[in-house]
Short mmCIF file of N, CA and C and ligand atoms in Angstrom, two decimals:
data_model
loop_
_atom_site.label_atom_id
_atom_site.label_comp_id
_atom_site.label_asym_id
_atom_site.label_seq_id
_atom_site.Cartn_x
_atom_site.Cartn_y
_atom_site.Cartn_z
N UNK A 1 105.85 106.98 119.97
CA UNK A 1 105.54 107.39 118.60
C UNK A 1 106.74 107.24 117.69
N UNK A 2 107.52 106.23 117.95
CA UNK A 2 108.64 105.98 117.07
C UNK A 2 109.79 106.92 117.26
N UNK A 3 109.76 107.71 118.33
CA UNK A 3 110.83 108.66 118.55
C UNK A 3 111.94 108.01 119.36
N UNK A 4 113.12 108.52 119.22
CA UNK A 4 114.20 108.01 120.03
C UNK A 4 114.48 108.99 121.15
N UNK A 5 114.02 108.67 122.33
CA UNK A 5 114.45 109.42 123.48
C UNK A 5 113.56 110.50 124.03
N UNK A 6 113.61 111.68 123.47
CA UNK A 6 113.15 112.86 124.18
C UNK A 6 111.67 113.17 124.06
N UNK A 7 110.94 112.36 123.38
CA UNK A 7 109.54 112.67 123.17
C UNK A 7 108.72 112.30 124.39
N UNK A 8 107.78 113.14 124.77
CA UNK A 8 106.94 112.87 125.93
C UNK A 8 105.55 112.48 125.46
N UNK A 9 104.95 111.55 126.20
CA UNK A 9 103.57 111.20 125.89
C UNK A 9 102.66 112.23 126.54
N UNK A 10 101.99 113.00 125.72
CA UNK A 10 100.99 113.93 126.21
C UNK A 10 99.64 113.38 125.79
N UNK A 11 98.56 113.74 126.47
CA UNK A 11 97.27 113.17 126.12
C UNK A 11 96.93 113.42 124.65
N UNK A 12 96.33 112.42 123.99
CA UNK A 12 95.86 112.66 122.63
C UNK A 12 94.72 113.67 122.69
N UNK A 13 94.43 114.31 121.59
CA UNK A 13 93.30 115.24 121.55
C UNK A 13 92.09 114.56 120.96
N UNK A 14 92.31 113.81 119.88
CA UNK A 14 91.22 113.09 119.23
C UNK A 14 91.79 111.84 118.58
N UNK A 15 91.17 110.71 118.89
CA UNK A 15 91.53 109.44 118.24
C UNK A 15 90.30 109.04 117.44
N UNK A 16 90.30 109.39 116.15
CA UNK A 16 89.10 109.21 115.35
C UNK A 16 89.11 107.87 114.63
N UNK A 17 88.54 106.85 115.31
CA UNK A 17 88.50 105.49 114.75
C UNK A 17 87.53 105.39 113.58
N UNK A 18 86.48 106.22 113.58
CA UNK A 18 85.47 106.11 112.52
C UNK A 18 85.98 106.67 111.19
N UNK A 19 86.94 107.60 111.24
CA UNK A 19 87.47 108.17 110.00
C UNK A 19 88.96 107.93 109.81
N UNK A 20 89.60 107.23 110.76
CA UNK A 20 90.99 106.82 110.57
C UNK A 20 92.02 107.92 110.65
N UNK A 21 91.91 108.80 111.63
CA UNK A 21 92.96 109.80 111.83
C UNK A 21 93.07 110.12 113.31
N UNK A 22 94.14 110.81 113.67
CA UNK A 22 94.25 111.29 115.05
C UNK A 22 94.90 112.66 115.07
N UNK A 23 94.64 113.39 116.14
CA UNK A 23 95.29 114.68 116.33
C UNK A 23 95.99 114.62 117.69
N UNK A 24 97.17 115.22 117.73
CA UNK A 24 97.89 115.25 119.00
C UNK A 24 98.85 116.42 119.05
N UNK A 25 99.39 116.63 120.23
CA UNK A 25 100.46 117.60 120.42
C UNK A 25 101.75 116.80 120.53
N UNK A 26 102.62 116.97 119.55
CA UNK A 26 103.94 116.33 119.63
C UNK A 26 104.84 117.26 120.42
N UNK A 27 105.37 116.74 121.52
CA UNK A 27 106.21 117.56 122.40
C UNK A 27 107.57 116.89 122.52
N UNK A 28 108.62 117.62 122.20
CA UNK A 28 109.97 117.09 122.28
C UNK A 28 110.81 118.04 123.13
N UNK A 29 111.42 117.50 124.18
CA UNK A 29 112.32 118.26 125.03
C UNK A 29 113.75 118.02 124.56
N UNK A 30 114.49 119.09 124.45
CA UNK A 30 115.88 119.01 123.98
C UNK A 30 115.90 118.47 122.54
N UNK A 31 117.06 118.00 122.12
CA UNK A 31 117.16 117.54 120.75
C UNK A 31 116.54 116.15 120.61
N UNK A 32 116.03 115.86 119.44
CA UNK A 32 115.42 114.55 119.24
C UNK A 32 115.14 114.30 117.77
N UNK A 33 115.02 113.02 117.44
CA UNK A 33 114.73 112.63 116.07
C UNK A 33 113.53 111.70 116.08
N UNK A 34 112.55 112.01 115.22
CA UNK A 34 111.40 111.13 115.05
C UNK A 34 111.69 110.25 113.84
N UNK A 35 111.66 108.93 114.05
CA UNK A 35 112.10 107.98 113.03
C UNK A 35 111.53 108.25 111.64
N UNK A 36 112.34 107.96 110.63
CA UNK A 36 111.95 108.13 109.22
C UNK A 36 110.63 107.42 108.96
N UNK A 37 109.73 108.12 108.30
CA UNK A 37 108.43 107.52 108.03
C UNK A 37 107.79 108.13 106.79
N UNK A 38 106.79 107.43 106.30
CA UNK A 38 106.05 107.88 105.12
C UNK A 38 104.57 107.87 105.48
N UNK A 39 103.81 108.80 104.86
CA UNK A 39 102.37 108.84 105.07
C UNK A 39 101.65 108.58 103.76
N UNK A 40 100.66 107.71 103.75
CA UNK A 40 99.88 107.50 102.53
C UNK A 40 98.84 108.61 102.33
N UNK A 41 98.58 109.37 103.40
CA UNK A 41 97.59 110.44 103.32
C UNK A 41 98.18 111.73 103.90
N UNK A 42 97.47 112.82 103.72
CA UNK A 42 97.98 114.12 104.13
C UNK A 42 98.09 114.26 105.65
N UNK A 43 99.08 115.03 106.05
CA UNK A 43 99.27 115.38 107.46
C UNK A 43 99.34 116.91 107.55
N UNK A 44 98.67 117.46 108.56
CA UNK A 44 98.71 118.90 108.80
C UNK A 44 99.36 119.17 110.14
N UNK A 45 100.21 120.18 110.19
CA UNK A 45 100.85 120.52 111.45
C UNK A 45 100.87 122.02 111.69
N UNK A 46 100.92 122.40 112.96
CA UNK A 46 101.05 123.81 113.31
C UNK A 46 102.02 123.90 114.49
N UNK A 47 103.10 124.66 114.30
CA UNK A 47 104.13 124.74 115.32
C UNK A 47 103.72 125.74 116.41
N UNK A 48 103.51 125.23 117.61
CA UNK A 48 103.08 126.09 118.73
C UNK A 48 104.27 126.65 119.49
N UNK A 49 105.36 125.88 119.54
CA UNK A 49 106.53 126.32 120.30
C UNK A 49 107.79 125.71 119.72
N UNK A 50 108.88 126.45 119.73
CA UNK A 50 110.16 125.95 119.26
C UNK A 50 110.23 125.88 117.74
N UNK A 51 111.07 125.03 117.24
CA UNK A 51 111.20 124.87 115.80
C UNK A 51 111.85 123.51 115.50
N UNK A 52 111.71 123.06 114.27
CA UNK A 52 112.26 121.77 113.86
C UNK A 52 112.38 121.77 112.35
N UNK A 53 112.96 120.70 111.83
CA UNK A 53 113.04 120.56 110.38
C UNK A 53 113.05 119.09 110.02
N UNK A 54 112.93 118.82 108.72
CA UNK A 54 113.09 117.47 108.24
C UNK A 54 114.49 117.33 107.70
N UNK A 55 115.14 116.21 107.98
CA UNK A 55 116.49 116.00 107.47
C UNK A 55 116.50 115.99 105.95
N UNK A 56 115.37 115.69 105.34
CA UNK A 56 115.27 115.59 103.88
C UNK A 56 115.00 116.93 103.20
N UNK A 57 114.74 117.98 103.97
CA UNK A 57 114.41 119.29 103.38
C UNK A 57 115.26 120.39 103.99
N UNK A 58 115.40 121.50 103.27
CA UNK A 58 116.25 122.56 103.80
C UNK A 58 115.47 123.67 104.50
N UNK A 59 114.14 123.60 104.50
CA UNK A 59 113.36 124.62 105.21
C UNK A 59 113.15 124.21 106.67
N UNK A 60 112.84 125.21 107.48
CA UNK A 60 112.64 124.97 108.90
C UNK A 60 111.20 125.32 109.27
N UNK A 61 110.60 124.50 110.14
CA UNK A 61 109.26 124.77 110.65
C UNK A 61 109.43 125.60 111.93
N UNK A 62 109.03 126.85 111.85
CA UNK A 62 109.24 127.76 112.97
C UNK A 62 107.93 128.03 113.71
N UNK A 63 108.06 128.55 114.93
CA UNK A 63 106.91 128.83 115.78
C UNK A 63 105.87 129.67 115.04
N UNK A 64 104.65 129.22 115.06
CA UNK A 64 103.58 129.95 114.40
C UNK A 64 103.37 129.57 112.95
N UNK A 65 104.14 128.60 112.45
CA UNK A 65 103.98 128.25 111.03
C UNK A 65 103.20 126.95 110.84
N UNK A 66 102.56 126.89 109.68
CA UNK A 66 101.76 125.73 109.28
C UNK A 66 102.60 124.82 108.40
N UNK A 67 102.46 123.51 108.62
CA UNK A 67 103.22 122.52 107.83
C UNK A 67 102.24 121.56 107.17
N UNK A 68 102.44 121.33 105.89
CA UNK A 68 101.64 120.35 105.15
C UNK A 68 102.54 119.23 104.67
N UNK A 69 102.19 117.98 104.99
CA UNK A 69 102.94 116.83 104.52
C UNK A 69 102.08 116.12 103.48
N UNK A 70 102.49 116.18 102.22
CA UNK A 70 101.67 115.57 101.17
C UNK A 70 101.73 114.04 101.20
N UNK A 71 100.68 113.37 100.71
CA UNK A 71 100.70 111.91 100.64
C UNK A 71 101.93 111.42 99.87
N UNK A 72 102.56 110.37 100.39
CA UNK A 72 103.73 109.79 99.73
C UNK A 72 105.05 110.35 100.21
N UNK A 73 105.00 111.42 100.99
CA UNK A 73 106.22 112.06 101.49
C UNK A 73 106.89 111.20 102.56
N UNK A 74 108.21 111.02 102.42
CA UNK A 74 109.00 110.33 103.44
C UNK A 74 109.92 111.34 104.11
N UNK A 75 109.95 111.34 105.43
CA UNK A 75 110.79 112.33 106.11
C UNK A 75 111.15 111.90 107.52
N UNK A 76 112.13 112.62 108.07
CA UNK A 76 112.66 112.35 109.41
C UNK A 76 112.68 113.67 110.16
N UNK A 77 111.85 113.78 111.18
CA UNK A 77 111.72 115.05 111.90
C UNK A 77 112.87 115.20 112.89
N UNK A 78 113.53 116.36 112.83
CA UNK A 78 114.70 116.60 113.67
C UNK A 78 114.53 117.90 114.45
N UNK A 79 114.74 117.84 115.76
CA UNK A 79 114.70 119.03 116.60
C UNK A 79 116.14 119.43 116.92
N UNK A 80 116.56 120.64 116.53
CA UNK A 80 117.95 121.08 116.74
C UNK A 80 118.34 121.12 118.22
N UNK A 81 119.64 121.03 118.46
CA UNK A 81 120.16 120.98 119.83
C UNK A 81 119.83 122.20 120.68
N UNK A 82 119.73 123.37 120.06
CA UNK A 82 119.52 124.58 120.86
C UNK A 82 118.04 124.85 121.17
N UNK A 83 117.17 123.93 120.79
CA UNK A 83 115.74 124.10 121.10
C UNK A 83 115.42 123.38 122.42
N UNK A 84 115.00 124.14 123.42
CA UNK A 84 114.69 123.57 124.74
C UNK A 84 113.45 122.68 124.70
N UNK A 85 112.44 123.17 123.97
CA UNK A 85 111.19 122.43 123.90
C UNK A 85 110.48 122.74 122.59
N UNK A 86 109.97 121.71 121.96
CA UNK A 86 109.20 121.87 120.73
C UNK A 86 107.82 121.28 120.95
N UNK A 87 106.79 122.03 120.59
CA UNK A 87 105.42 121.51 120.64
C UNK A 87 104.75 121.81 119.30
N UNK A 88 104.27 120.78 118.64
CA UNK A 88 103.57 120.95 117.37
C UNK A 88 102.26 120.18 117.39
N UNK A 89 101.22 120.85 116.97
CA UNK A 89 99.91 120.22 116.83
C UNK A 89 99.87 119.51 115.48
N UNK A 90 99.55 118.21 115.49
CA UNK A 90 99.49 117.44 114.24
C UNK A 90 98.13 116.78 114.05
N UNK A 91 97.68 116.78 112.82
CA UNK A 91 96.57 115.93 112.41
C UNK A 91 97.15 114.91 111.44
N UNK A 92 97.13 113.63 111.83
CA UNK A 92 97.72 112.57 111.01
C UNK A 92 96.60 111.69 110.46
N UNK A 93 96.44 111.73 109.15
CA UNK A 93 95.43 110.88 108.49
C UNK A 93 96.06 109.54 108.13
N UNK A 94 95.33 108.47 108.32
CA UNK A 94 95.82 107.16 107.89
C UNK A 94 96.84 106.59 108.85
N UNK A 95 98.11 106.66 108.45
CA UNK A 95 99.12 106.06 109.30
C UNK A 95 100.50 106.65 109.11
N UNK A 96 101.34 106.31 110.06
CA UNK A 96 102.77 106.58 109.99
C UNK A 96 103.40 105.24 109.59
N UNK A 97 104.05 105.21 108.43
CA UNK A 97 104.67 103.98 107.95
C UNK A 97 106.18 104.16 108.07
N UNK A 98 106.75 103.51 109.09
CA UNK A 98 108.18 103.69 109.35
C UNK A 98 109.01 102.88 108.35
N UNK A 99 110.08 103.49 107.87
CA UNK A 99 110.90 102.83 106.84
C UNK A 99 112.39 102.91 107.16
N UNK A 100 113.14 102.00 106.53
CA UNK A 100 114.60 102.07 106.60
C UNK A 100 115.06 103.05 105.50
N UNK A 101 116.36 103.30 105.38
CA UNK A 101 116.84 104.30 104.39
C UNK A 101 116.48 103.94 102.95
N UNK A 102 116.11 102.69 102.69
CA UNK A 102 115.79 102.27 101.33
C UNK A 102 114.28 102.20 101.09
N UNK A 103 113.50 102.67 102.07
CA UNK A 103 112.05 102.73 101.90
C UNK A 103 111.31 101.48 102.31
N UNK A 104 112.06 100.50 102.82
CA UNK A 104 111.44 99.25 103.25
C UNK A 104 110.76 99.47 104.60
N UNK A 105 109.53 98.94 104.72
CA UNK A 105 108.76 99.14 105.93
C UNK A 105 109.38 98.47 107.15
N UNK A 106 109.35 99.19 108.28
CA UNK A 106 109.86 98.61 109.53
C UNK A 106 108.79 98.61 110.62
N UNK A 107 107.61 99.14 110.30
CA UNK A 107 106.54 99.18 111.29
C UNK A 107 105.57 100.29 110.96
N UNK A 108 104.47 100.36 111.68
CA UNK A 108 103.52 101.43 111.40
C UNK A 108 102.75 101.79 112.66
N UNK A 109 102.11 102.95 112.63
CA UNK A 109 101.17 103.35 113.67
C UNK A 109 99.94 103.91 113.00
N UNK A 110 98.77 103.48 113.46
CA UNK A 110 97.52 104.09 112.98
C UNK A 110 96.66 104.40 114.20
N UNK A 111 95.45 104.86 113.97
CA UNK A 111 94.63 105.28 115.11
C UNK A 111 94.36 104.11 116.06
N UNK A 112 94.36 102.89 115.51
CA UNK A 112 94.06 101.73 116.35
C UNK A 112 95.27 101.32 117.22
N UNK A 113 96.47 101.42 116.67
CA UNK A 113 97.64 101.14 117.51
C UNK A 113 97.80 102.25 118.55
N UNK A 114 97.39 103.47 118.17
CA UNK A 114 97.44 104.59 119.13
C UNK A 114 96.48 104.33 120.30
N UNK A 115 95.29 103.85 119.98
CA UNK A 115 94.31 103.55 121.03
C UNK A 115 94.85 102.45 121.94
N UNK A 116 95.42 101.40 121.35
CA UNK A 116 95.99 100.30 122.14
C UNK A 116 97.12 100.81 123.04
N UNK A 117 97.97 101.67 122.47
CA UNK A 117 99.09 102.21 123.23
C UNK A 117 98.58 103.04 124.41
N UNK A 118 97.54 103.83 124.16
CA UNK A 118 96.97 104.66 125.23
C UNK A 118 96.34 103.78 126.31
N UNK A 119 95.63 102.73 125.90
CA UNK A 119 95.02 101.82 126.89
C UNK A 119 96.10 101.23 127.80
N UNK A 120 97.19 100.78 127.19
CA UNK A 120 98.30 100.19 127.97
C UNK A 120 98.90 101.24 128.90
N UNK A 121 99.07 102.45 128.39
CA UNK A 121 99.66 103.52 129.20
C UNK A 121 98.77 103.88 130.38
N UNK A 122 97.48 104.09 130.11
CA UNK A 122 96.57 104.51 131.18
C UNK A 122 96.36 103.39 132.20
N UNK A 123 96.45 102.15 131.76
CA UNK A 123 96.40 101.03 132.69
C UNK A 123 97.64 101.06 133.59
N UNK A 124 98.80 101.27 132.97
CA UNK A 124 100.06 101.26 133.71
C UNK A 124 100.14 102.38 134.75
N UNK A 125 99.56 103.53 134.43
CA UNK A 125 99.65 104.66 135.39
C UNK A 125 98.47 104.70 136.35
N UNK A 126 97.58 103.68 136.26
CA UNK A 126 96.52 103.56 137.25
C UNK A 126 95.22 104.28 136.92
N UNK A 127 95.13 104.87 135.74
CA UNK A 127 93.90 105.57 135.36
C UNK A 127 92.86 104.61 134.78
N UNK A 128 93.32 103.43 134.41
CA UNK A 128 92.42 102.43 133.84
C UNK A 128 92.33 102.54 132.33
N UNK A 129 92.10 101.41 131.67
CA UNK A 129 92.13 101.40 130.20
C UNK A 129 90.98 102.20 129.59
N UNK A 130 89.88 102.36 130.32
CA UNK A 130 88.74 103.11 129.79
C UNK A 130 88.99 104.61 129.70
N UNK A 131 90.05 105.07 130.35
CA UNK A 131 90.36 106.51 130.35
C UNK A 131 90.50 107.05 128.94
N UNK A 132 90.96 106.19 128.02
CA UNK A 132 91.19 106.63 126.64
C UNK A 132 89.87 106.88 125.89
N UNK A 133 88.79 106.29 126.38
CA UNK A 133 87.51 106.37 125.65
C UNK A 133 87.05 107.80 125.39
N UNK A 134 87.38 108.72 126.27
CA UNK A 134 86.96 110.11 126.11
C UNK A 134 87.58 110.78 124.88
N UNK A 135 88.68 110.20 124.38
CA UNK A 135 89.36 110.79 123.22
C UNK A 135 88.94 110.14 121.90
N UNK A 136 88.17 109.05 121.99
CA UNK A 136 87.82 108.28 120.79
C UNK A 136 86.52 108.80 120.16
N UNK A 137 86.58 108.98 118.85
CA UNK A 137 85.38 109.40 118.11
C UNK A 137 85.13 108.41 116.99
FE1 FE B 1 105.34 112.93 109.06
#
């Protein structure tokens, strides 16, 4: 998911191809940074464990708090060094548009690239590419 290092692939919860969004649990062990990105549509998050912040903002997302990412927002998710594990439930509408520091696009992820990524993963671990079908709506 565009993260450098510590992010673990946990099963998706819903890959909604018919409406163009997905929900997942983002889990980061130890410190980690999720690459700078922009969303054209709203993102909703709820912090289940640990805490994190965006390098672009001075507030912190703490355990039990709700996070709203408005359309057009560019940010870089950072998990502080003293956090053992962070788990946040996210609903991502549309896509993650990864950018360089000047806002130029460097790549993207949408529900379809997520489905492809899951198919490749489940094939690689021996569950078969159809394993992802249970998460697709
Ligand atoms: Fe985001």
